[in-house]
XYZ file of C-alpha atoms in Angstrom:
330
model
C -22.613 -1.857 -16.052
C -18.819 -1.745 -16.592
C -16.675 -4.820 -16.812
C -15.082 -3.819 -13.508
C -18.426 -3.726 -11.794
C -19.349 -7.138 -13.149
C -16.070 -8.529 -11.799
C -16.606 -6.951 -8.387
C -20.108 -8.532 -8.108
C -18.844 -11.994 -9.102
C -18.676 -14.831 -6.551
C -15.670 -14.639 -4.238
C -12.780 -17.061 -4.460
C -12.357 -19.635 -1.712
C -9.968 -18.925 1.087
C -6.615 -20.630 0.699
C -7.272 -21.893 -2.771
C -4.248 -23.428 -4.567
C -3.952 -21.946 -8.042
C -1.588 -21.981 -11.109
C -0.412 -18.648 -12.442
C 1.603 -17.592 -15.503
C 5.327 -17.470 -15.209
C 5.343 -13.727 -15.662
C 2.893 -10.773 -15.322
C 5.006 -8.468 -17.458
C 2.068 -8.031 -19.741
C 0.273 -6.155 -16.901
C 2.977 -3.451 -16.803
C 1.705 0.019 -17.847
C 5.235 1.430 -18.127
C 8.580 -0.408 -18.537
C 10.035 -1.360 -15.204
C 13.269 0.450 -14.200
C 16.379 -1.295 -15.519
C 19.903 -1.644 -14.073
C 21.089 1.341 -16.078
C 18.287 3.469 -14.651
C 19.181 2.564 -11.109
C 22.918 3.171 -11.641
C 22.229 6.528 -13.160
C 20.062 7.695 -10.300
C 22.574 6.569 -7.764
C 25.454 8.258 -9.661
C 23.490 11.503 -9.658
C 22.857 11.210 -5.911
C 19.145 11.769 -6.781
C 17.777 9.140 -4.428
C 18.416 11.210 -1.263
C 16.959 14.562 -0.189
C 19.302 17.488 -0.547
C 21.606 17.564 2.532
C 20.345 21.035 3.700
C 16.736 19.674 3.936
C 17.601 16.770 6.275
C 16.976 19.129 9.273
C 13.195 18.633 8.403
C 13.440 15.055 9.677
C 13.157 16.388 13.220
C 9.887 18.029 12.268
C 8.178 15.023 10.775
C 4.801 14.479 12.636
C 4.843 11.622 15.134
C 2.166 11.029 17.713
C 2.337 7.403 19.001
C -0.975 6.303 20.557
C -3.154 3.345 21.202
C -5.241 1.654 18.472
C -8.855 2.583 18.954
C -11.211 0.115 20.447
C -13.106 -1.737 17.728
C -16.628 -2.328 18.914
C -19.461 -3.446 16.708
C -19.849 -1.138 13.664
C -16.561 0.637 14.392
C -14.161 1.210 11.503
C -10.804 2.799 12.376
C -7.369 3.286 10.837
C -4.045 3.839 12.591
C -0.953 4.815 10.558
C 2.102 2.780 11.684
C 4.285 4.494 9.044
C 5.020 4.134 5.244
C 2.279 1.930 3.844
C 1.601 0.131 7.116
C -1.904 0.592 8.641
C -3.850 -1.068 11.346
C -7.332 -1.231 9.954
C -10.216 -2.305 12.264
C -13.236 -3.166 10.121
C -16.113 -5.642 10.547
C -14.748 -6.837 13.867
C -11.345 -7.773 12.189
C -7.897 -6.266 12.779
C -6.164 -6.100 9.379
C -2.568 -4.953 8.709
C -1.600 -3.423 5.426
C 1.941 -4.056 4.063
C 3.271 -4.428 7.612
C 6.837 -3.116 8.033
C 7.883 -2.867 11.672
C 11.672 -3.282 11.022
C 13.990 -0.349 11.589
C 15.847 -1.220 8.439
C 14.986 -2.729 5.007
C 17.417 -4.000 2.466
C 19.025 -1.260 0.302
C 17.696 1.792 2.250
C 18.789 3.910 5.218
C 17.015 3.158 8.523
C 13.608 4.622 9.174
C 13.618 8.237 10.338
C 10.582 7.996 12.529
C 9.600 5.326 15.021
C 6.845 2.767 14.198
C 3.554 4.402 15.018
C 2.295 1.385 17.095
C 4.693 -0.890 19.007
C 4.216 -4.509 17.966
C 3.416 -5.405 21.560
C 0.511 -2.836 21.586
C -1.210 -4.390 18.539
C -4.522 -6.181 19.150
C -4.512 -9.783 17.751
C -4.120 -9.597 13.981
C -6.786 -11.446 12.038
C -5.543 -10.683 8.506
C -2.883 -9.116 6.476
C -3.029 -7.635 2.940
C 0.117 -7.342 0.808
C 0.209 -4.953 -2.276
C 3.412 -6.297 -3.834
C 6.760 -7.856 -3.025
C 9.091 -4.925 -2.763
C 11.106 -4.936 0.528
C 9.421 -1.769 1.800
C 6.007 -3.404 1.551
C 6.705 -7.050 2.186
C 9.118 -7.252 5.147
C 10.097 -10.812 6.044
C 11.207 -10.046 9.676
C 7.850 -8.380 10.500
C 5.927 -11.276 8.843
C 7.762 -13.776 10.875
C 6.274 -12.287 13.993
C 2.735 -13.320 12.849
C 1.110 -16.499 13.993
C 1.230 -18.962 11.020
C -2.633 -19.264 11.011
C -3.058 -15.513 10.286
C -5.216 -15.055 7.176
C -3.050 -13.537 4.354
C -4.323 -11.987 1.237
C -1.608 -11.614 -1.393
C -1.126 -10.910 -5.071
C -1.215 -13.703 -7.637
C 2.163 -15.502 -7.708
C 3.194 -14.734 -4.118
C 1.514 -17.593 -2.358
C 4.400 -19.950 -2.558
C 6.669 -17.446 -0.738
C 4.395 -17.478 2.211
C 3.629 -21.179 2.201
C 7.409 -21.884 2.289
C 7.340 -19.993 5.481
C 4.652 -22.234 6.913
C 1.736 -19.877 6.713
C -1.400 -21.970 6.389
C -4.102 -19.542 5.342
C -2.822 -17.828 2.161
C -5.280 -16.515 -0.538
C -3.755 -15.372 -3.888
C -5.978 -13.108 -6.018
C -5.760 -11.716 -9.538
C -6.938 -8.239 -10.243
C -10.734 -7.712 -9.870
C -11.068 -10.909 -7.789
C -12.229 -11.082 -4.162
C -12.391 -13.218 -1.110
C -14.265 -12.916 2.232
C -13.298 -13.389 5.829
C -15.632 -12.927 8.806
C -18.092 -10.731 6.816
C -15.397 -8.447 5.390
C -14.660 -8.577 1.583
C -11.129 -8.254 0.267
C -11.105 -7.069 -3.331
C -7.730 -6.995 -5.169
C -7.536 -4.080 -7.622
C -4.948 -2.909 -10.155
C -2.081 -0.485 -9.667
C 0.453 1.215 -11.916
C 3.566 -0.442 -10.571
C 5.713 -3.573 -10.827
C 7.246 -6.292 -8.768
C 10.703 -7.689 -8.002
C 12.331 -9.355 -4.991
C 15.511 -10.591 -6.445
C 17.525 -10.095 -9.716
C 15.785 -13.057 -11.348
C 12.173 -12.632 -10.404
C 10.981 -9.377 -12.114
C 7.212 -9.328 -12.638
C 6.932 -13.032 -11.455
C 4.165 -11.919 -9.077
C 1.368 -9.365 -9.470
C 1.040 -5.957 -7.762
C -2.054 -3.899 -6.802
C -4.187 -2.371 -4.079
C -7.069 -3.591 -1.876
C -10.663 -2.590 -1.292
C -11.926 -3.697 2.106
C -15.705 -3.691 2.494
C -17.655 -4.355 5.683
C -21.018 -6.070 5.108
C -22.553 -3.200 7.122
C -21.418 -0.662 4.477
C -18.117 1.096 5.252
C -15.538 0.696 2.523
C -11.688 1.512 2.545
C -9.374 1.569 -0.430
C -5.650 0.865 0.228
C -3.714 1.860 -2.925
C -0.430 0.146 -2.016
C 2.168 1.604 -4.408
C 1.161 3.231 -7.722
C 1.927 5.767 -10.298
C -0.988 7.815 -11.553
C -3.134 6.426 -14.434
C -6.468 5.105 -15.618
C -6.887 2.453 -13.013
C -7.992 4.947 -10.379
C -11.061 5.872 -12.386
C -11.845 2.158 -13.030
C -11.541 1.365 -9.297
C -13.931 4.181 -8.539
C -16.494 2.889 -10.957
C -16.143 -0.659 -9.785
C -16.350 0.226 -6.102
C -18.680 3.252 -5.667
C -19.053 4.763 -2.279
C -15.427 4.375 -0.982
C -15.446 6.068 2.406
C -11.635 6.353 2.817
C -8.797 6.221 0.319
C -5.293 5.479 1.740
C -3.063 7.028 -0.996
C 0.720 7.402 -1.377
C 2.167 10.795 -1.574
C 5.955 10.293 -1.247
C 9.010 8.756 -2.938
C 8.323 10.650 -6.159
C 11.605 12.441 -7.020
C 13.160 12.351 -9.598
C 10.020 12.168 -11.696
C 11.921 10.877 -14.767
C 12.640 7.708 -12.684
C 9.680 7.460 -10.277
C 6.894 9.092 -12.103
C 5.481 5.949 -13.611
C 5.349 4.076 -10.352
C 4.802 6.597 -7.567
C 2.166 9.414 -7.414
C 3.372 12.796 -6.402
C 1.097 14.790 -4.002
C -0.847 16.516 -6.724
C -1.445 13.223 -8.564
C -2.575 11.649 -5.280
C -5.250 14.345 -4.860
C -6.324 13.670 -8.429
C -6.413 9.918 -7.747
C -8.674 10.627 -4.720
C -11.092 12.524 -6.981
C -10.938 9.710 -9.523
C -11.953 6.962 -7.047
C -14.682 9.232 -5.685
C -13.874 8.546 -2.021
C -15.249 10.722 0.820
C -11.900 11.249 2.638
C -8.202 10.693 1.978
C -5.401 9.623 4.256
C -1.864 10.190 2.861
C 0.801 7.494 3.331
C 4.167 6.404 1.926
C 6.109 9.294 3.371
C 7.763 10.398 6.665
C 9.152 6.894 7.321
C 11.949 5.907 4.924
C 13.869 8.444 2.832
C 13.698 6.584 -0.450
C 13.932 9.442 -2.956
C 15.090 12.931 -3.680
C 12.374 15.204 -2.361
C 12.765 17.010 0.939
C 11.285 15.059 3.921
C 8.407 17.555 4.605
C 7.672 18.438 1.002
C 5.037 15.737 0.475
C 2.863 17.128 3.304
C 3.236 20.700 2.120
C 2.334 19.846 -1.435
C -0.568 17.606 -0.662
C -2.163 20.301 1.635
C -1.581 22.916 -1.095
C -3.118 20.672 -3.848
C -6.064 19.872 -1.532
C -6.841 23.572 -1.088
C -6.219 24.362 -4.743
C -8.947 21.663 -5.562
C -11.411 23.369 -3.238
C -11.797 20.236 -1.145
C -13.034 20.356 2.451
C -10.122 20.370 5.010
C -11.950 17.911 7.212
C -11.789 15.283 4.361
C -7.832 15.278 4.377
C -6.797 12.983 7.203
C -3.100 14.094 7.131
C -2.261 11.911 10.197
C 0.988 11.934 12.083
C 2.891 8.622 12.288
C 0.952 6.779 14.944
C -2.175 8.811 14.461
C -5.731 7.218 14.358
C -9.135 8.208 13.035
C -12.490 6.517 13.475
C -14.490 6.219 10.321
C -17.756 4.993 11.587
C -19.215 4.003 14.880
C -22.273 1.956 15.622
């Protein structure tokens, strides 16, 4: 049995546990995080925006706003709200991933597609998982909309941020740790990424993805933000039988800058194979124009890579913003 499997089978941590963490998680970085010179160079070269002639593709981005599926006993469903925000209904719980319902986030242009599910149309939210503290994944205005008793599952080092905002049920986890809520297990797993919220807090909190497992069997992997690397294989070994992998396919150009921290579409397909999931739903595109690739390119490339790998078309859930799929029904 691998070390990762042993950790997965270990006892869960208590909900809301207060813990001490190291001052920095920089030793977890798999690549050096971007420095100020890197950011200045990319901006100077105008490489963080799609070429102007491709912006006409924005009007063609797939949007299909609809209702969140009913979640009866045994039902597992996912609804893409845009970017890395999903409404996951599993084990009788409604879980939001990296919820960003704001039209704008600091330092980026406004979102180019509407939120897939209006906030008023959401069922009561039982839990939220956060992958890391970048503004496009941890949006303070959206989080303020939540009741303060909402169960929050966050990376190590982020609990104080939420407790200062009067959230009362905050569970911080390290990689390969888990906690349970209402029969659903929340496992925090590694990612090839980094964290920073201000100029002074680089790597002060951890980053990663989440595996959500229903006691009845279904299992969903939410990758958060990640470059490609060995962690995907380790996650697959530690969590066999993943039914659905929610994997990022956008914000990858230029590769010299973003390659270490964001998978491109071909790498996302390889990550899907590495984790051994039954189906893949692409995310992290068609919402904010954060990088230099044309708006529709991620979809074209992931479909081509999927076909090139000989994978069944039915296993690629290339949903429009607002689209839903039901994974299992009892």
